[in-house]
């Protein structure tokens, strides 16, 4: 090996040694720097978090104080509360259920809570409460419509056209409605009741709901309808029952035109035929 080559290799060694020493020094400095930086960053974050919490607390206290002040102002006192859609429940009962009253601060009324209280009532199907600042409020309710009375667990209930229970019959607000009975083997036929009652309401049948004393849906696809004042029983076949009602209308009108209706005791429909049974002599 030449002298020049040896000298070059020595120079390279010295250079690499210097670089290593410099890198080592840098690493030592860098290793000492992060410790101080971490503490500084943590302290900064804690200060920012504390300031945010303090600001939020101040804002919250201010909002609470402002809410209490506003809800105590006489300017927002309720002077006019209108109630609509109620027939069964009185004006006072609606206000009591909604926990709303005259002179109460309008902003202090929780609208969603008032609607929830009304909707939870057994007579109310749905409710909507609207606030009109500064001192007006509107309450609209949709009440359930009782169509029948039924016996459930030895208690008499009002029920709707689907046969669903509404509320127990109370003596203070008694409504004279047809008594409904559905035999256990005929429960699948209860679905015709809403449409049947709609036809009665639209005057599509020769009698109206007020004339019916009771309705009995029996096994064997039969509905028995008794009208106390007329002393008349109608036996309606439930197979193609709407067509049977059409035949019933035709015979009913014919009997009246002949002047024979007052003698009729039973009218039966079924299989596209109508049978008429008259009162026996002496009855």
PDB file of C-alpha atoms in Angstrom:
ATOM      1  CA  UNK A   1       0.000   0.000   0.000  1.00  0.00           C
ATOM      2  CA  UNK A   2       1.253   3.471  -0.801  1.00  0.00           C
ATOM      3  CA  UNK A   3       1.826   6.207   1.744  1.00  0.00           C
ATOM      4  CA  UNK A   4      -0.760   8.399   0.071  1.00  0.00           C
ATOM      5  CA  UNK A   5      -3.460   5.704   0.430  1.00  0.00           C
ATOM      6  CA  UNK A   6      -2.658   5.245   4.129  1.00  0.00           C
ATOM      7  CA  UNK A   7      -2.872   8.959   4.771  1.00  0.00           C
ATOM      8  CA  UNK A   8      -6.244   9.162   3.028  1.00  0.00           C
ATOM      9  CA  UNK A   9      -7.650   6.365   5.108  1.00  0.00           C
ATOM     10  CA  UNK A  10      -6.426   8.062   8.268  1.00  0.00           C
ATOM     11  CA  UNK A  11      -8.050  11.303   7.186  1.00  0.00           C
ATOM     12  CA  UNK A  12     -11.317   9.483   6.612  1.00  0.00           C
ATOM     13  CA  UNK A  13     -11.136   7.908  10.008  1.00  0.00           C
ATOM     14  CA  UNK A  14     -10.575  11.208  11.698  1.00  0.00           C
ATOM     15  CA  UNK A  15     -13.453  12.782   9.805  1.00  0.00           C
ATOM     16  CA  UNK A  16     -15.871   9.991  10.674  1.00  0.00           C
ATOM     17  CA  UNK A  17     -14.772  10.177  14.283  1.00  0.00           C
ATOM     18  CA  UNK A  18     -15.454  13.887  14.394  1.00  0.00           C
ATOM     19  CA  UNK A  19     -18.879  13.321  12.815  1.00  0.00           C
ATOM     20  CA  UNK A  20     -19.723  10.659  15.375  1.00  0.00           C
ATOM     21  CA  UNK A  21     -18.736  12.894  18.247  1.00  0.00           C
ATOM     22  CA  UNK A  22     -20.809  15.744  16.836  1.00  0.00           C
ATOM     23  CA  UNK A  23     -23.841  13.474  16.331  1.00  0.00           C
ATOM     24  CA  UNK A  24     -23.480  12.144  19.859  1.00  0.00           C
ATOM     25  CA  UNK A  25     -23.419  15.679  21.227  1.00  0.00           C
ATOM     26  CA  UNK A  26     -26.492  16.581  19.189  1.00  0.00           C
ATOM     27  CA  UNK A  27     -28.345  13.518  20.466  1.00  0.00           C
ATOM     28  CA  UNK A  28     -27.502  14.452  24.030  1.00  0.00           C
ATOM     29  CA  UNK A  29     -28.758  17.962  23.494  1.00  0.00           C
ATOM     30  CA  UNK A  30     -31.940  16.692  21.756  1.00  0.00           C
ATOM     31  CA  UNK A  31     -32.599  14.168  24.514  1.00  0.00           C
ATOM     32  CA  UNK A  32     -32.472  16.912  27.101  1.00  0.00           C
ATOM     33  CA  UNK A  33     -34.708  19.295  25.127  1.00  0.00           C
ATOM     34  CA  UNK A  34     -37.966  17.163  24.952  1.00  0.00           C
ATOM     35  CA  UNK A  35     -38.263  16.937  28.743  1.00  0.00           C
ATOM     36  CA  UNK A  36     -38.552  20.684  29.127  1.00  0.00           C
ATOM     37  CA  UNK A  37     -40.787  20.944  26.058  1.00  0.00           C
ATOM     38  CA  UNK A  38     -43.231  18.353  27.416  1.00  0.00           C
ATOM     39  CA  UNK A  39     -43.638  20.172  30.725  1.00  0.00           C
ATOM     40  CA  UNK A  40     -44.115  23.467  28.905  1.00  0.00           C
ATOM     41  CA  UNK A  41     -46.793  21.997  26.585  1.00  0.00           C
ATOM     42  CA  UNK A  42     -48.629  20.378  29.503  1.00  0.00           C
ATOM     43  CA  UNK A  43     -48.627  23.607  31.461  1.00  0.00           C
ATOM     44  CA  UNK A  44     -49.919  25.486  28.466  1.00  0.00           C
ATOM     45  CA  UNK A  45     -52.758  22.965  27.922  1.00  0.00           C
ATOM     46  CA  UNK A  46     -53.721  23.080  31.583  1.00  0.00           C
ATOM     47  CA  UNK A  47     -53.910  26.857  31.476  1.00  0.00           C
ATOM     48  CA  UNK A  48     -56.073  26.808  28.325  1.00  0.00           C
ATOM     49  CA  UNK A  49     -58.374  24.118  29.762  1.00  0.00           C
ATOM     50  CA  UNK A  50     -58.764  26.000  33.012  1.00  0.00           C
ATOM     51  CA  UNK A  51     -59.584  29.199  31.157  1.00  0.00           C
ATOM     52  CA  UNK A  52     -62.212  27.375  29.030  1.00  0.00           C
ATOM     53  CA  UNK A  53     -63.827  25.799  32.089  1.00  0.00           C
ATOM     54  CA  UNK A  54     -63.939  29.171  33.808  1.00  0.00           C
ATOM     55  CA  UNK A  55     -65.504  30.837  30.762  1.00  0.00           C
ATOM     56  CA  UNK A  56     -68.106  28.058  30.456  1.00  0.00           C
ATOM     57  CA  UNK A  57     -68.966  28.336  34.136  1.00  0.00           C
ATOM     58  CA  UNK A  58     -69.428  32.086  33.828  1.00  0.00           C
ATOM     59  CA  UNK A  59     -71.588  31.690  30.726  1.00  0.00           C
ATOM     60  CA  UNK A  60     -73.679  28.970  32.398  1.00  0.00           C
ATOM     61  CA  UNK A  61     -74.298  31.038  35.513  1.00  0.00           C
ATOM     62  CA  UNK A  62     -75.162  34.015  33.327  1.00  0.00           C
ATOM     63  CA  UNK A  63     -77.640  31.980  31.245  1.00  0.00           C
ATOM     64  CA  UNK A  64     -79.299  30.561  34.356  1.00  0.00           C
ATOM     65  CA  UNK A  65     -79.621  33.988  35.902  1.00  0.00           C
ATOM     66  CA  UNK A  66     -80.979  35.371  32.628  1.00  0.00           C
ATOM     67  CA  UNK A  67     -83.523  32.531  32.325  1.00  0.00           C
ATOM     68  CA  UNK A  68     -84.774  33.091  35.857  1.00  0.00           C
ATOM     69  CA  UNK A  69     -85.076  36.790  35.211  1.00  0.00           C
ATOM     70  CA  UNK A  70     -86.958  36.382  31.928  1.00  0.00           C
ATOM     71  CA  UNK A  71     -89.361  33.732  33.302  1.00  0.00           C
ATOM     72  CA  UNK A  72     -90.305  36.074  36.114  1.00  0.00           C
ATOM     73  CA  UNK A  73     -91.221  39.013  33.896  1.00  0.00           C
ATOM     74  CA  UNK A  74     -94.936  39.926  33.968  1.00  0.00           C
ATOM     75  CA  UNK A  75     -94.640  40.832  30.271  1.00  0.00           C
ATOM     76  CA  UNK A  76     -94.707  37.101  29.360  1.00  0.00           C
ATOM     77  CA  UNK A  77     -97.644  36.172  31.633  1.00  0.00           C
ATOM     78  CA  UNK A  78    -100.303  34.108  29.822  1.00  0.00           C
ATOM     79  CA  UNK A  79    -103.423  36.181  29.233  1.00  0.00           C
ATOM     80  CA  UNK A  80    -105.136  34.055  26.560  1.00  0.00           C
ATOM     81  CA  UNK A  81    -105.136  30.229  26.310  1.00  0.00           C
ATOM     82  CA  UNK A  82    -107.251  28.699  23.540  1.00  0.00           C
ATOM     83  CA  UNK A  83    -108.192  25.016  23.568  1.00  0.00           C
ATOM     84  CA  UNK A  84    -109.650  23.235  20.536  1.00  0.00           C
ATOM     85  CA  UNK A  85    -110.595  19.679  19.580  1.00  0.00           C
ATOM     86  CA  UNK A  86    -111.895  18.731  23.031  1.00  0.00           C
ATOM     87  CA  UNK A  87    -115.366  17.219  23.397  1.00  0.00           C
ATOM     88  CA  UNK A  88    -115.094  14.750  26.222  1.00  0.00           C
ATOM     89  CA  UNK A  89    -112.655  16.736  28.377  1.00  0.00           C
ATOM     90  CA  UNK A  90    -113.468  20.238  29.574  1.00  0.00           C
ATOM     91  CA  UNK A  91    -111.363  23.366  29.119  1.00  0.00           C
ATOM     92  CA  UNK A  92    -110.250  23.270  32.744  1.00  0.00           C
ATOM     93  CA  UNK A  93    -109.324  19.578  32.561  1.00  0.00           C
ATOM     94  CA  UNK A  94    -107.135  20.215  29.506  1.00  0.00           C
ATOM     95  CA  UNK A  95    -105.275  23.056  31.267  1.00  0.00           C
ATOM     96  CA  UNK A  96    -104.849  20.948  34.402  1.00  0.00           C
ATOM     97  CA  UNK A  97    -103.432  17.985  32.440  1.00  0.00           C
ATOM     98  CA  UNK A  98    -101.019  20.237  30.517  1.00  0.00           C
ATOM     99  CA  UNK A  99    -100.021  22.052  33.748  1.00  0.00           C
ATOM    100  CA  UNK A 100    -100.824  25.417  32.156  1.00  0.00           C
ATOM    101  CA  UNK A 101    -102.793  28.275  33.665  1.00  0.00           C
ATOM    102  CA  UNK A 102    -103.551  31.935  33.127  1.00  0.00           C
ATOM    103  CA  UNK A 103    -100.958  34.403  34.462  1.00  0.00           C
ATOM    104  CA  UNK A 104     -98.285  31.698  34.332  1.00  0.00           C
ATOM    105  CA  UNK A 105     -95.132  32.847  32.534  1.00  0.00           C
ATOM    106  CA  UNK A 106     -95.283  31.613  28.953  1.00  0.00           C
ATOM    107  CA  UNK A 107     -91.535  30.966  28.776  1.00  0.00           C
ATOM    108  CA  UNK A 108     -91.706  28.864  31.934  1.00  0.00           C
ATOM    109  CA  UNK A 109     -94.020  26.350  30.205  1.00  0.00           C
ATOM    110  CA  UNK A 110     -92.174  23.283  28.893  1.00  0.00           C
ATOM    111  CA  UNK A 111     -93.950  22.686  25.574  1.00  0.00           C
ATOM    112  CA  UNK A 112     -92.724  19.114  25.036  1.00  0.00           C
ATOM    113  CA  UNK A 113     -93.657  18.169  28.606  1.00  0.00           C
ATOM    114  CA  UNK A 114     -97.128  19.695  28.229  1.00  0.00           C
ATOM    115  CA  UNK A 115     -97.709  17.741  24.996  1.00  0.00           C
ATOM    116  CA  UNK A 116     -96.449  14.557  26.619  1.00  0.00           C
ATOM    117  CA  UNK A 117     -98.765  14.979  29.607  1.00  0.00           C
ATOM    118  CA  UNK A 118    -101.738  15.493  27.314  1.00  0.00           C
ATOM    119  CA  UNK A 119    -100.876  12.529  25.068  1.00  0.00           C
ATOM    120  CA  UNK A 120    -100.561  10.261  28.113  1.00  0.00           C
ATOM    121  CA  UNK A 121    -104.191  10.888  29.021  1.00  0.00           C
ATOM    122  CA  UNK A 122    -106.434   7.917  28.225  1.00  0.00           C
ATOM    123  CA  UNK A 123    -108.930  10.077  26.317  1.00  0.00           C
ATOM    124  CA  UNK A 124    -106.426  11.959  24.135  1.00  0.00           C
ATOM    125  CA  UNK A 125    -104.982  10.479  20.934  1.00  0.00           C
ATOM    126  CA  UNK A 126    -102.549  13.348  20.184  1.00  0.00           C
ATOM    127  CA  UNK A 127    -101.867  16.918  21.292  1.00  0.00           C
ATOM    128  CA  UNK A 128    -100.086  20.007  19.984  1.00  0.00           C
ATOM    129  CA  UNK A 129     -99.166  23.063  22.063  1.00  0.00           C
ATOM    130  CA  UNK A 130     -98.116  26.338  20.421  1.00  0.00           C
ATOM    131  CA  UNK A 131     -96.724  29.383  22.188  1.00  0.00           C
ATOM    132  CA  UNK A 132     -97.472  32.871  20.840  1.00  0.00           C
ATOM    133  CA  UNK A 133     -95.345  35.426  22.615  1.00  0.00           C
ATOM    134  CA  UNK A 134     -95.744  37.397  24.685  1.00  0.00           C
ATOM    135  CA  UNK A 135     -98.909  36.108  26.387  1.00  0.00           C
ATOM    136  CA  UNK A 136    -100.900  33.710  24.187  1.00  0.00           C
ATOM    137  CA  UNK A 137    -100.987  29.924  23.850  1.00  0.00           C
ATOM    138  CA  UNK A 138    -102.934  27.462  21.711  1.00  0.00           C
ATOM    139  CA  UNK A 139    -103.655  23.845  22.670  1.00  0.00           C
ATOM    140  CA  UNK A 140    -105.167  21.476  20.121  1.00  0.00           C
ATOM    141  CA  UNK A 141    -106.090  17.908  21.052  1.00  0.00           C
ATOM    142  CA  UNK A 142    -107.489  14.926  19.161  1.00  0.00           C
ATOM    143  CA  UNK A 143    -109.686  12.897  21.435  1.00  0.00           C
ATOM    144  CA  UNK A 144    -110.461   9.207  21.099  1.00  0.00           C
ATOM    145  CA  UNK A 145    -114.022   8.547  19.990  1.00  0.00           C
ATOM    146  CA  UNK A 146    -115.937   5.944  22.006  1.00  0.00           C
ATOM    147  CA  UNK A 147    -118.265   3.851  19.851  1.00  0.00           C
ATOM    148  CA  UNK A 148    -119.128   0.947  22.152  1.00  0.00           C
ATOM    149  CA  UNK A 149    -119.157  -0.263  25.714  1.00  0.00           C
ATOM    150  CA  UNK A 150    -117.504  -3.597  26.487  1.00  0.00           C
ATOM    151  CA  UNK A 151    -117.013  -5.669  29.600  1.00  0.00           C
ATOM    152  CA  UNK A 152    -113.376  -6.426  30.465  1.00  0.00           C
ATOM    153  CA  UNK A 153    -112.357  -8.192  33.693  1.00  0.00           C
ATOM    154  CA  UNK A 154    -115.814  -7.485  35.141  1.00  0.00           C
ATOM    155  CA  UNK A 155    -115.370  -3.738  34.482  1.00  0.00           C
ATOM    156  CA  UNK A 156    -117.359  -1.790  31.896  1.00  0.00           C
ATOM    157  CA  UNK A 157    -115.142   0.152  29.465  1.00  0.00           C
ATOM    158  CA  UNK A 158    -115.608   2.536  26.594  1.00  0.00           C
ATOM    159  CA  UNK A 159    -113.891   1.337  23.418  1.00  0.00           C
ATOM    160  CA  UNK A 160    -113.305   2.709  19.922  1.00  0.00           C
ATOM    161  CA  UNK A 161    -114.517   1.376  16.581  1.00  0.00           C
ATOM    162  CA  UNK A 162    -111.653  -1.164  16.550  1.00  0.00           C
ATOM    163  CA  UNK A 163    -112.736  -2.595  19.875  1.00  0.00           C
ATOM    164  CA  UNK A 164    -109.695  -1.140  21.686  1.00  0.00           C
ATOM    165  CA  UNK A 165    -110.280  -0.070  25.291  1.00  0.00           C
ATOM    166  CA  UNK A 166    -110.264   3.651  26.111  1.00  0.00           C
ATOM    167  CA  UNK A 167    -111.313   4.176  29.727  1.00  0.00           C
ATOM    168  CA  UNK A 168    -113.663   2.724  32.361  1.00  0.00           C
ATOM    169  CA  UNK A 169    -117.245   3.942  32.272  1.00  0.00           C
ATOM    170  CA  UNK A 170    -117.646   6.656  34.917  1.00  0.00           C
ATOM    171  CA  UNK A 171    -121.039   7.768  36.264  1.00  0.00           C
ATOM    172  CA  UNK A 172    -120.180  11.465  36.039  1.00  0.00           C
ATOM    173  CA  UNK A 173    -119.748  11.432  32.244  1.00  0.00           C
ATOM    174  CA  UNK A 174    -121.892   8.573  31.087  1.00  0.00           C
ATOM    175  CA  UNK A 175    -122.522   8.137  27.345  1.00  0.00           C
ATOM    176  CA  UNK A 176    -125.217   5.789  26.100  1.00  0.00           C
ATOM    177  CA  UNK A 177    -123.485   3.605  23.500  1.00  0.00           C
ATOM    178  CA  UNK A 178    -124.160   0.158  22.024  1.00  0.00           C
ATOM    179  CA  UNK A 179    -122.873  -2.749  24.048  1.00  0.00           C
ATOM    180  CA  UNK A 180    -120.321  -4.819  22.109  1.00  0.00           C
ATOM    181  CA  UNK A 181    -119.615  -8.482  22.605  1.00  0.00           C
ATOM    182  CA  UNK A 182    -117.241 -10.569  20.479  1.00  0.00           C
ATOM    183  CA  UNK A 183    -117.101 -14.302  21.008  1.00  0.00           C
ATOM    184  CA  UNK A 184    -113.626 -15.783  21.319  1.00  0.00           C
ATOM    185  CA  UNK A 185    -113.907 -17.840  18.120  1.00  0.00           C
ATOM    186  CA  UNK A 186    -114.959 -14.706  16.170  1.00  0.00           C
ATOM    187  CA  UNK A 187    -112.152 -12.341  17.214  1.00  0.00           C
ATOM    188  CA  UNK A 188    -110.726 -12.389  13.675  1.00  0.00           C
ATOM    189  CA  UNK A 189    -113.955 -10.756  12.450  1.00  0.00           C
ATOM    190  CA  UNK A 190    -113.576  -7.665  14.667  1.00  0.00           C
ATOM    191  CA  UNK A 191    -111.704  -5.969  11.814  1.00  0.00           C
ATOM    192  CA  UNK A 192    -114.962  -5.172  10.026  1.00  0.00           C
ATOM    193  CA  UNK A 193    -116.168  -2.907  12.868  1.00  0.00           C
ATOM    194  CA  UNK A 194    -114.431   0.351  11.759  1.00  0.00           C
ATOM    195  CA  UNK A 195    -115.873   0.215   8.233  1.00  0.00           C
ATOM    196  CA  UNK A 196    -119.261  -0.898   9.537  1.00  0.00           C
ATOM    197  CA  UNK A 197    -119.398   2.067  11.936  1.00  0.00           C
ATOM    198  CA  UNK A 198    -118.253   4.429   9.172  1.00  0.00           C
ATOM    199  CA  UNK A 199    -121.172   3.272   7.035  1.00  0.00           C
ATOM    200  CA  UNK A 200    -123.514   3.965   9.941  1.00  0.00           C
ATOM    201  CA  UNK A 201    -122.022   7.448  10.411  1.00  0.00           C
ATOM    202  CA  UNK A 202    -122.399   8.200   6.680  1.00  0.00           C
ATOM    203  CA  UNK A 203    -126.085   7.183   6.834  1.00  0.00           C
ATOM    204  CA  UNK A 204    -125.542   4.385   4.317  1.00  0.00           C
ATOM    205  CA  UNK A 205    -127.678   1.989   6.391  1.00  0.00           C
ATOM    206  CA  UNK A 206    -131.405   2.249   7.181  1.00  0.00           C
ATOM    207  CA  UNK A 207    -130.663   2.670  10.912  1.00  0.00           C
ATOM    208  CA  UNK A 208    -128.202   4.785  12.899  1.00  0.00           C
ATOM    209  CA  UNK A 209    -125.868   4.098  15.885  1.00  0.00           C
ATOM    210  CA  UNK A 210    -128.301   5.684  18.341  1.00  0.00           C
ATOM    211  CA  UNK A 211    -130.894   2.980  17.623  1.00  0.00           C
ATOM    212  CA  UNK A 212    -128.558   0.052  18.385  1.00  0.00           C
ATOM    213  CA  UNK A 213    -128.748  -1.463  21.869  1.00  0.00           C
ATOM    214  CA  UNK A 214    -126.052  -4.089  21.358  1.00  0.00           C
ATOM    215  CA  UNK A 215    -123.904  -5.808  18.735  1.00  0.00           C
ATOM    216  CA  UNK A 216    -122.794  -9.397  19.121  1.00  0.00           C
ATOM    217  CA  UNK A 217    -120.233 -10.895  16.747  1.00  0.00           C
ATOM    218  CA  UNK A 218    -120.698 -14.632  16.898  1.00  0.00           C
ATOM    219  CA  UNK A 219    -118.878 -17.655  15.623  1.00  0.00           C
ATOM    220  CA  UNK A 220    -120.060 -18.947  12.277  1.00  0.00           C
ATOM    221  CA  UNK A 221    -119.524 -15.562  10.557  1.00  0.00           C
ATOM    222  CA  UNK A 222    -122.605 -13.843  11.975  1.00  0.00           C
ATOM    223  CA  UNK A 223    -123.225 -10.424  13.470  1.00  0.00           C
ATOM    224  CA  UNK A 224    -126.333  -9.912  15.578  1.00  0.00           C
ATOM    225  CA  UNK A 225    -127.619  -6.355  15.925  1.00  0.00           C
ATOM    226  CA  UNK A 226    -130.501  -5.578  18.276  1.00  0.00           C
ATOM    227  CA  UNK A 227    -132.497  -2.318  18.175  1.00  0.00           C
ATOM    228  CA  UNK A 228    -134.436  -1.954  21.408  1.00  0.00           C
ATOM    229  CA  UNK A 229    -136.900   0.780  20.388  1.00  0.00           C
ATOM    230  CA  UNK A 230    -137.845  -1.017  17.185  1.00  0.00           C
ATOM    231  CA  UNK A 231    -137.913  -4.434  18.842  1.00  0.00           C
ATOM    232  CA  UNK A 232    -135.935  -5.643  15.842  1.00  0.00           C
ATOM    233  CA  UNK A 233    -132.998  -8.032  15.499  1.00  0.00           C
ATOM    234  CA  UNK A 234    -130.800  -8.011  12.391  1.00  0.00           C
ATOM    235  CA  UNK A 235    -128.692 -11.090  11.678  1.00  0.00           C
ATOM    236  CA  UNK A 236    -125.966 -10.145   9.212  1.00  0.00           C
ATOM    237  CA  UNK A 237    -123.875 -12.772   7.451  1.00  0.00           C
ATOM    238  CA  UNK A 238    -120.220 -11.709   7.451  1.00  0.00           C
ATOM    239  CA  UNK A 239    -119.261 -13.514   4.250  1.00  0.00           C
ATOM    240  CA  UNK A 240    -119.299 -10.671   1.715  1.00  0.00           C
ATOM    241  CA  UNK A 241    -121.000  -8.567   4.391  1.00  0.00           C
ATOM    242  CA  UNK A 242    -121.096  -5.313   2.413  1.00  0.00           C
ATOM    243  CA  UNK A 243    -123.200  -6.959  -0.288  1.00  0.00           C
ATOM    244  CA  UNK A 244    -125.455  -8.395   2.434  1.00  0.00           C
ATOM    245  CA  UNK A 245    -125.988  -4.836   3.728  1.00  0.00           C
ATOM    246  CA  UNK A 246    -127.093  -3.768   0.259  1.00  0.00           C
ATOM    247  CA  UNK A 247    -129.725  -6.530   0.236  1.00  0.00           C
ATOM    248  CA  UNK A 248    -130.778  -5.487   3.747  1.00  0.00           C
ATOM    249  CA  UNK A 249    -131.349  -1.897   2.586  1.00  0.00           C
ATOM    250  CA  UNK A 250    -133.511  -3.062  -0.301  1.00  0.00           C
ATOM    251  CA  UNK A 251    -135.736  -5.290   1.861  1.00  0.00           C
ATOM    252  CA  UNK A 252    -135.956  -2.667   4.638  1.00  0.00           C
ATOM    253  CA  UNK A 253    -137.284  -0.040   2.215  1.00  0.00           C
ATOM    254  CA  UNK A 254    -139.690  -2.515   0.650  1.00  0.00           C
ATOM    255  CA  UNK A 255    -141.149  -3.452   4.036  1.00  0.00           C
ATOM    256  CA  UNK A 256    -141.681   0.217   4.888  1.00  0.00           C
ATOM    257  CA  UNK A 257    -143.330   0.914   1.543  1.00  0.00           C
ATOM    258  CA  UNK A 258    -145.716  -2.004   2.149  1.00  0.00           C
ATOM    259  CA  UNK A 259    -146.499  -0.809   5.671  1.00  0.00           C
ATOM    260  CA  UNK A 260    -145.321  -4.128   7.097  1.00  0.00           C
ATOM    261  CA  UNK A 261    -142.185  -2.965   8.878  1.00  0.00           C
ATOM    262  CA  UNK A 262    -143.788  -2.609  12.323  1.00  0.00           C
ATOM    263  CA  UNK A 263    -144.646  -6.320  12.288  1.00  0.00           C
ATOM    264  CA  UNK A 264    -141.068  -7.442  11.640  1.00  0.00           C
ATOM    265  CA  UNK A 265    -139.124  -9.096  14.486  1.00  0.00           C
ATOM    266  CA  UNK A 266    -136.044 -10.487  12.719  1.00  0.00           C
ATOM    267  CA  UNK A 267    -134.299  -9.770   9.421  1.00  0.00           C
ATOM    268  CA  UNK A 268    -131.589 -12.262   8.439  1.00  0.00           C
ATOM    269  CA  UNK A 269    -129.158 -11.912   5.542  1.00  0.00           C
ATOM    270  CA  UNK A 270    -126.744 -14.458   4.118  1.00  0.00           C
ATOM    271  CA  UNK A 271    -125.822 -16.210   0.878  1.00  0.00           C
ATOM    272  CA  UNK A 272    -127.367 -13.346  -1.115  1.00  0.00           C
ATOM    273  CA  UNK A 273    -130.754 -13.952   0.470  1.00  0.00           C
ATOM    274  CA  UNK A 274    -132.885 -12.158   3.038  1.00  0.00           C
ATOM    275  CA  UNK A 275    -135.322 -13.806   5.457  1.00  0.00           C
ATOM    276  CA  UNK A 276    -137.969 -11.851   7.364  1.00  0.00           C
ATOM    277  CA  UNK A 277    -139.594 -13.132  10.539  1.00  0.00           C
ATOM    278  CA  UNK A 278    -142.644 -11.337  11.857  1.00  0.00           C
ATOM    279  CA  UNK A 279    -143.862 -11.013  15.431  1.00  0.00           C
ATOM    280  CA  UNK A 280    -146.057 -13.862  16.474  1.00  0.00           C
ATOM    281  CA  UNK A 281    -149.676 -13.122  17.346  1.00  0.00           C
ATOM    282  CA  UNK A 282    -150.171 -11.706  20.796  1.00  0.00           C
ATOM    283  CA  UNK A 283    -146.687 -10.188  20.973  1.00  0.00           C
TER     284      UNK A 283
END
